[in-house]
Short mmCIF file of C-alpha atoms in Angstrom, two decimals:
data_model
loop_
_atom_site.label_atom_id
_atom_site.label_comp_id
_atom_site.label_asym_id
_atom_site.label_seq_id
_atom_site.Cartn_x
_atom_site.Cartn_y
_atom_site.Cartn_z
CA MET F 1358 45.82 39.98 0.67
CA SER F 1359 48.34 42.11 -1.23
CA GLY F 1360 49.15 43.90 2.02
CA THR F 1361 50.30 40.66 3.61
CA TYR F 1362 52.81 39.88 0.88
CA HIS F 1363 53.70 43.35 -0.45
CA LEU F 1364 55.96 45.25 1.97
CA PRO F 1365 56.45 48.91 0.93
CA ALA F 1366 59.89 50.44 1.50
CA GLY F 1367 60.49 51.08 5.20
CA SER F 1368 57.55 49.01 6.43
CA ALA F 1369 59.77 46.10 7.54
CA ALA F 1370 62.73 48.16 8.79
CA THR F 1371 64.32 47.26 12.13
CA SER F 1372 67.32 49.33 13.23
CA PRO F 1373 70.06 49.17 12.04
CA TYR F 1374 68.58 47.51 8.92
CA ASP F 1375 66.49 49.09 6.15
CA LEU F 1376 64.70 45.74 5.78
CA VAL F 1377 64.47 42.62 7.93
CA ILE F 1378 62.65 39.54 6.67
CA THR F 1379 63.00 36.40 8.75
CA PRO F 1380 61.25 33.06 8.24
CA GLU F 1381 59.13 33.93 11.27
CA SER F 1382 58.07 37.36 9.98
CA ALA F 1383 57.32 35.92 6.54
CA GLY F 1384 55.32 33.02 7.95
CA TRP F 1385 57.48 30.33 6.38
CA SER F 1386 60.48 28.19 7.30
CA HIS F 1387 63.71 28.82 5.39
CA THR F 1388 64.33 32.16 3.64
CA GLY F 1389 65.35 35.62 4.86
CA LEU F 1390 66.81 38.94 3.75
CA ARG F 1391 68.30 42.02 5.38
CA ILE F 1392 69.26 45.29 3.70
CA LEU F 1393 72.03 47.22 5.46
CA THR F 1394 73.12 50.80 4.79
CA LEU F 1395 76.42 51.96 6.29
CA ALA F 1396 77.57 55.55 6.61
CA PRO F 1397 81.22 56.26 5.72
CA GLY F 1398 83.46 54.65 8.32
CA GLU F 1399 80.60 52.66 9.89
CA SER F 1400 80.54 48.93 10.65
CA ARG F 1401 78.03 46.33 11.82
CA THR F 1402 78.40 42.91 13.39
CA LEU F 1403 76.18 40.07 12.20
CA ASP F 1404 75.68 36.79 14.05
CA THR F 1405 74.71 34.25 11.38
CA ASP F 1406 73.28 31.81 13.95
CA GLY F 1407 71.68 28.88 12.06
CA PHE F 1408 71.74 30.62 8.66
CA GLU F 1409 74.12 30.88 5.73
CA TYR F 1410 74.40 34.39 4.24
CA LEU F 1411 75.79 36.31 1.33
CA VAL F 1412 77.11 39.85 1.64
CA LEU F 1413 76.12 41.32 -1.74
CA PRO F 1414 76.96 44.99 -2.35
CA LEU F 1415 74.15 46.99 -3.94
CA ARG F 1416 76.03 50.32 -3.80
CA GLY F 1417 79.61 50.80 -2.65
CA GLY F 1418 82.28 48.42 -1.44
CA CYS F 1419 83.05 46.99 1.99
CA ILE F 1420 85.35 44.83 4.09
CA VAL F 1421 83.94 41.57 5.47
CA THR F 1422 85.69 39.81 8.33
CA VAL F 1423 84.42 36.34 9.26
CA ALA F 1424 85.84 33.07 10.61
CA GLY F 1425 89.42 34.38 10.55
CA GLU F 1426 89.12 35.54 6.92
CA THR F 1427 89.01 39.08 5.55
CA PHE F 1428 87.40 39.80 2.17
CA ALA F 1429 87.71 43.18 0.46
CA LEU F 1430 84.62 43.62 -1.72
CA GLU F 1431 85.05 46.14 -4.52
CA GLY F 1432 81.28 46.47 -4.90
CA ARG F 1433 79.73 48.72 -7.54
CA GLY F 1434 78.20 52.14 -8.09
CA GLY F 1435 74.66 50.76 -8.29
CA VAL F 1436 72.63 47.74 -9.30
CA PHE F 1437 72.27 48.83 -12.94
CA ASP F 1438 76.03 49.47 -13.33
CA SER F 1439 77.52 45.98 -13.21
CA VAL F 1440 77.62 42.70 -11.37
CA THR F 1441 79.53 42.72 -8.08
CA ASP F 1442 81.83 40.54 -6.06
CA PHE F 1443 80.40 39.10 -2.84
CA ALA F 1444 81.17 37.05 0.26
CA TYR F 1445 79.67 33.84 1.65
CA LEU F 1446 79.15 33.59 5.42
CA PRO F 1447 78.68 30.15 7.01
CA PRO F 1448 76.21 29.47 9.82
CA SER F 1449 77.23 29.80 13.48
CA SER F 1450 79.76 32.55 12.77
CA GLU F 1451 80.20 36.23 13.58
CA ALA F 1452 80.86 38.61 10.71
CA VAL F 1453 81.80 42.29 10.68
CA VAL F 1454 80.84 44.39 7.65
CA SER F 1455 82.57 47.77 7.43
CA SER F 1456 82.92 50.45 4.76
CA ALA F 1457 85.28 53.41 4.55
CA SER F 1458 83.11 55.22 1.99
CA GLY F 1459 79.68 53.86 2.93
CA GLY F 1460 77.16 51.92 0.92
CA THR F 1461 74.14 49.60 0.89
CA TYR F 1462 74.40 45.82 1.11
CA ALA F 1463 71.97 42.94 0.67
CA LEU F 1464 72.28 40.10 3.18
CA PRO F 1465 70.20 37.21 1.80
CA CYS F 1466 70.11 34.12 3.99
CA ALA F 1467 68.77 30.58 4.31
CA ARG F 1468 68.28 28.36 7.34
CA THR F 1469 70.56 25.33 7.25
CA GLU F 1470 71.53 22.53 9.60
CA ARG F 1471 74.57 21.37 7.66
CA GLY F 1472 77.27 23.95 8.39
CA GLY F 1473 79.88 22.24 6.24
CA LEU F 1474 81.01 25.06 3.92
CA PRO F 1475 83.69 27.65 4.75
CA ALA F 1476 83.55 31.43 4.38
CA ARG F 1477 84.48 32.30 0.80
CA TYR F 1478 84.95 35.16 -1.66
CA GLY F 1479 82.89 35.29 -4.87
CA PRO F 1480 84.81 37.14 -7.61
CA LYS F 1481 82.90 39.51 -9.87
CA GLY F 1482 84.46 37.91 -12.94
CA ASP F 1483 83.00 34.52 -12.06
CA VAL F 1484 79.37 35.68 -11.94
CA PRO F 1485 77.50 34.29 -14.99
CA VAL F 1486 75.37 36.89 -16.78
CA GLU F 1487 72.46 35.36 -18.69
CA LEU F 1488 70.08 37.01 -21.17
CA ARG F 1489 66.67 35.34 -21.06
CA GLY F 1490 63.61 35.68 -23.24
CA ALA F 1491 63.36 37.87 -26.34
CA GLY F 1492 61.50 40.92 -27.60
CA ASN F 1493 59.60 42.63 -24.80
CA CYS F 1494 60.22 39.61 -22.58
CA SER F 1495 64.00 40.17 -22.68
CA ARG F 1496 65.76 40.45 -19.32
CA GLN F 1497 69.21 40.03 -17.78
CA VAL F 1498 69.87 37.56 -14.96
CA ASN F 1499 72.99 37.76 -12.78
CA ASN F 1500 73.42 34.25 -11.38
CA TYR F 1501 75.36 34.75 -8.14
CA CYS F 1502 74.50 31.73 -6.03
CA LEU F 1503 72.59 29.08 -7.95
CA PRO F 1504 73.28 25.38 -8.54
CA GLY F 1505 76.24 25.23 -10.86
CA THR F 1506 77.41 28.81 -10.26
CA PHE F 1507 78.38 28.97 -6.56
CA GLU F 1508 78.20 26.30 -3.87
CA ALA F 1509 75.90 26.82 -0.90
CA GLU F 1510 73.82 24.57 1.31
CA GLN F 1511 70.24 25.82 0.84
CA LEU F 1512 70.55 29.41 -0.43
CA LEU F 1513 69.81 30.52 -4.00
CA VAL F 1514 70.37 34.14 -5.06
CA CYS F 1515 70.17 35.96 -8.40
CA GLU F 1516 69.35 39.43 -9.76
CA VAL F 1517 67.01 40.22 -12.64
CA LEU F 1518 67.24 43.48 -14.60
CA THR F 1519 64.38 44.35 -16.94
CA PRO F 1520 64.48 47.27 -19.42
CA GLY F 1521 61.61 49.75 -19.19
CA GLY F 1522 58.50 48.48 -20.97
CA ASN F 1523 59.51 44.80 -20.75
CA TRP F 1524 58.09 41.88 -18.75
CA SER F 1525 60.16 39.38 -16.76
CA SER F 1526 59.32 36.40 -14.55
CA TYR F 1527 57.16 35.47 -17.52
CA PRO F 1528 55.49 33.15 -18.35
CA PRO F 1529 54.22 32.90 -14.77
CA HIS F 1530 55.73 29.94 -12.98
CA LYS F 1531 55.81 28.27 -9.60
CA HIS F 1532 58.11 26.16 -7.44
CA ASP F 1533 56.09 25.11 -4.41
CA GLU F 1534 55.94 21.32 -4.73
CA ALA F 1535 58.70 18.73 -4.44
CA ARG F 1536 58.40 16.68 -7.67
CA PRO F 1537 61.65 14.95 -8.66
CA ASP F 1538 63.15 16.30 -11.91
CA GLU F 1539 60.13 18.58 -12.43
CA GLU F 1540 59.65 21.09 -9.62
CA SER F 1541 61.37 22.23 -6.42
CA GLU F 1542 59.77 23.46 -3.20
CA LEU F 1543 61.17 26.97 -2.64
CA GLU F 1544 60.05 30.11 -0.83
CA GLU F 1545 61.01 33.33 -2.64
CA ILE F 1546 61.65 37.00 -1.89
CA TYR F 1547 61.61 39.77 -4.50
CA TRP F 1548 63.35 43.02 -3.46
CA PHE F 1549 63.00 45.88 -5.94
CA GLN F 1550 64.89 48.91 -7.22
CA VAL F 1551 63.50 51.07 -10.03
CA ALA F 1552 65.55 53.51 -12.10
CA GLY F 1553 64.26 57.09 -12.04
CA GLU F 1554 62.96 59.27 -9.23
CA HIS F 1555 59.33 58.37 -9.87
CA GLY F 1556 59.94 54.88 -11.27
CA PHE F 1557 57.54 52.05 -10.64
CA GLY F 1558 56.61 48.57 -11.81
CA TYR F 1559 54.12 45.81 -11.02
CA GLN F 1560 54.39 42.34 -9.55
CA ARG F 1561 51.75 39.61 -9.86
CA VAL F 1562 51.44 36.52 -7.62
CA TYR F 1563 48.44 34.19 -7.72
CA GLY F 1564 47.64 30.85 -6.19
CA THR F 1565 46.18 27.55 -7.27
CA GLU F 1566 42.64 26.36 -6.61
CA ASP F 1567 43.83 24.40 -3.59
CA ARG F 1568 46.04 27.22 -2.24
CA PRO F 1569 44.52 30.58 -3.21
CA LEU F 1570 46.63 33.73 -3.27
CA ASP F 1571 46.00 37.03 -5.04
CA VAL F 1572 48.63 39.79 -5.21
CA LEU F 1573 48.93 42.61 -7.74
CA ALA F 1574 51.34 45.16 -6.29
CA GLU F 1575 52.69 48.43 -7.61
CA VAL F 1576 56.35 48.29 -6.61
CA ARG F 1577 58.90 51.06 -6.14
CA SER F 1578 62.51 51.20 -4.94
CA GLY F 1579 62.92 49.41 -1.63
CA ASP F 1580 59.65 47.46 -1.86
CA THR F 1581 59.52 43.71 -1.22
CA VAL F 1582 57.11 41.02 -2.41
CA LEU F 1583 56.95 37.63 -0.68
CA VAL F 1584 56.09 34.49 -2.66
CA PRO F 1585 55.20 31.69 -0.23
CA HIS F 1586 53.61 29.56 -2.97
CA GLY F 1587 51.69 29.83 -6.22
CA TRP F 1588 52.32 31.25 -9.67
CA HIS F 1589 54.42 34.42 -9.80
CA GLY F 1590 54.86 36.75 -12.73
CA PRO F 1591 54.89 38.86 -14.62
CA SER F 1592 57.23 41.45 -13.15
CA VAL F 1593 56.39 44.49 -15.26
CA ALA F 1594 58.78 47.40 -15.85
CA ALA F 1595 56.77 50.53 -16.69
CA PRO F 1596 57.89 52.21 -19.92
CA GLY F 1597 60.73 54.63 -19.18
CA TYR F 1598 61.73 52.93 -15.91
CA ASP F 1599 64.19 50.05 -15.80
CA LEU F 1600 63.36 47.48 -13.13
CA TYR F 1601 65.73 45.52 -10.85
CA TYR F 1602 64.90 42.83 -8.37
CA LEU F 1603 66.94 40.61 -6.10
CA ASN F 1604 65.59 37.06 -5.85
CA VAL F 1605 66.28 35.06 -2.69
CA MET F 1606 65.10 31.45 -2.48
CA ALA F 1607 65.44 28.49 -0.14
CA GLY F 1608 63.49 25.38 0.75
CA PRO F 1609 63.63 22.01 2.45
CA GLY F 1610 65.08 20.02 -0.45
CA GLN F 1611 68.50 18.56 0.29
CA ASP F 1612 69.64 18.65 -3.34
CA ARG F 1613 69.38 22.49 -3.64
CA ALA F 1614 67.62 22.35 -7.00
CA TRP F 1615 65.80 25.20 -8.75
CA LEU F 1616 63.14 23.57 -10.91
CA ILE F 1617 60.11 25.56 -12.07
CA CYS F 1618 56.76 24.76 -13.63
CA ASP F 1619 55.12 27.22 -16.06
CA ASP F 1620 51.45 28.10 -15.73
CA PRO F 1621 50.05 25.86 -18.50
CA ALA F 1622 47.76 28.68 -19.65
CA HIS F 1623 50.74 30.84 -20.60
CA GLY F 1624 53.73 28.56 -21.14
CA TRP F 1625 53.22 28.67 -24.92
CA VAL F 1626 54.64 32.21 -24.95
CA ARG F 1627 58.16 30.75 -24.76
CA THR F 1628 57.69 29.30 -28.26
CA THR F 1629 57.43 32.82 -29.73
CA TRP F 1630 60.91 33.88 -28.62
CA ASP F 1631 62.78 32.00 -31.33
CA ALA F 1632 61.43 34.44 -33.90
CA GLN F 1633 62.38 37.56 -31.90
CA ALA F 1634 65.67 39.28 -31.13
CA ILE F 1635 66.94 40.00 -27.63
CA ASP F 1636 66.35 43.60 -26.56
CA PRO F 1637 69.44 45.58 -27.71
CA ARG F 1638 69.48 47.49 -24.40
CA LEU F 1639 70.86 44.34 -22.78
CA PRO F 1640 73.12 43.60 -21.03
CA PHE F 1641 73.01 46.54 -18.65
CA SER F 1642 76.47 45.91 -17.24
CA GLY F 1643 78.26 45.79 -20.57
CA LYS F 1644 79.60 42.37 -19.58
CA GLU F 1645 79.46 39.86 -22.39
CA ALA F 1646 76.70 37.28 -22.03
CA PRO F 1647 76.63 33.93 -23.82
#
């Protein structure tokens, strides 16, 4: 079962993309992700069709032209260096992504039937950086496109950076049922980068009695794990190797909420954090976090 939901680097590549996940290929309804690498001076055209997208630089900057607007994205040297600026692409539009110096770009997307938001620029300085957990559960979350941080129709996007030896996405949690004020129904993609040539980590996903699922995947740079339902976590950074993952979520709910439910067997762990300090290696970017 791990093979169905763990996609090693390169296994879901479709030229010109390093990774292509569509709702159809994932076996669900709403969420997708493409990873695009451009050589210096190269450009690609993207038809957004019935999806809203972000253009999120992972390495390098780029120019995004869409719907009569041009956005110059400064980008960054790499995912552990800093947060980045980004661009929002509305559905039913044609976008051109080009880069004079080359780079790699995440293109997370969500199916939407609304189409009421314009193309927009997301400044780097407006991206909230959050430090969650404590002790060896400390991690950094870059909240690009979540409720309250950036307006979208269905799409939710954040990054999680976990120092080597720490656990994140913990306690295990789920968001696969629509329960008002308690839980949202969201599909989720994890896309990984690991610091160090031989770096690795682990990702756990497991189902409920009614909807069984059993994934324990060793993940390396460029790997993807799909979470169609069930409890997910921990994401484990092996000692010596910092772990990054991009989270992409979307679902059918019209209120675009992100509400999670902890596994009741492990939720008590949160109560231990008040007595522990946040890992001093955080934040990675050097940006001040509240």
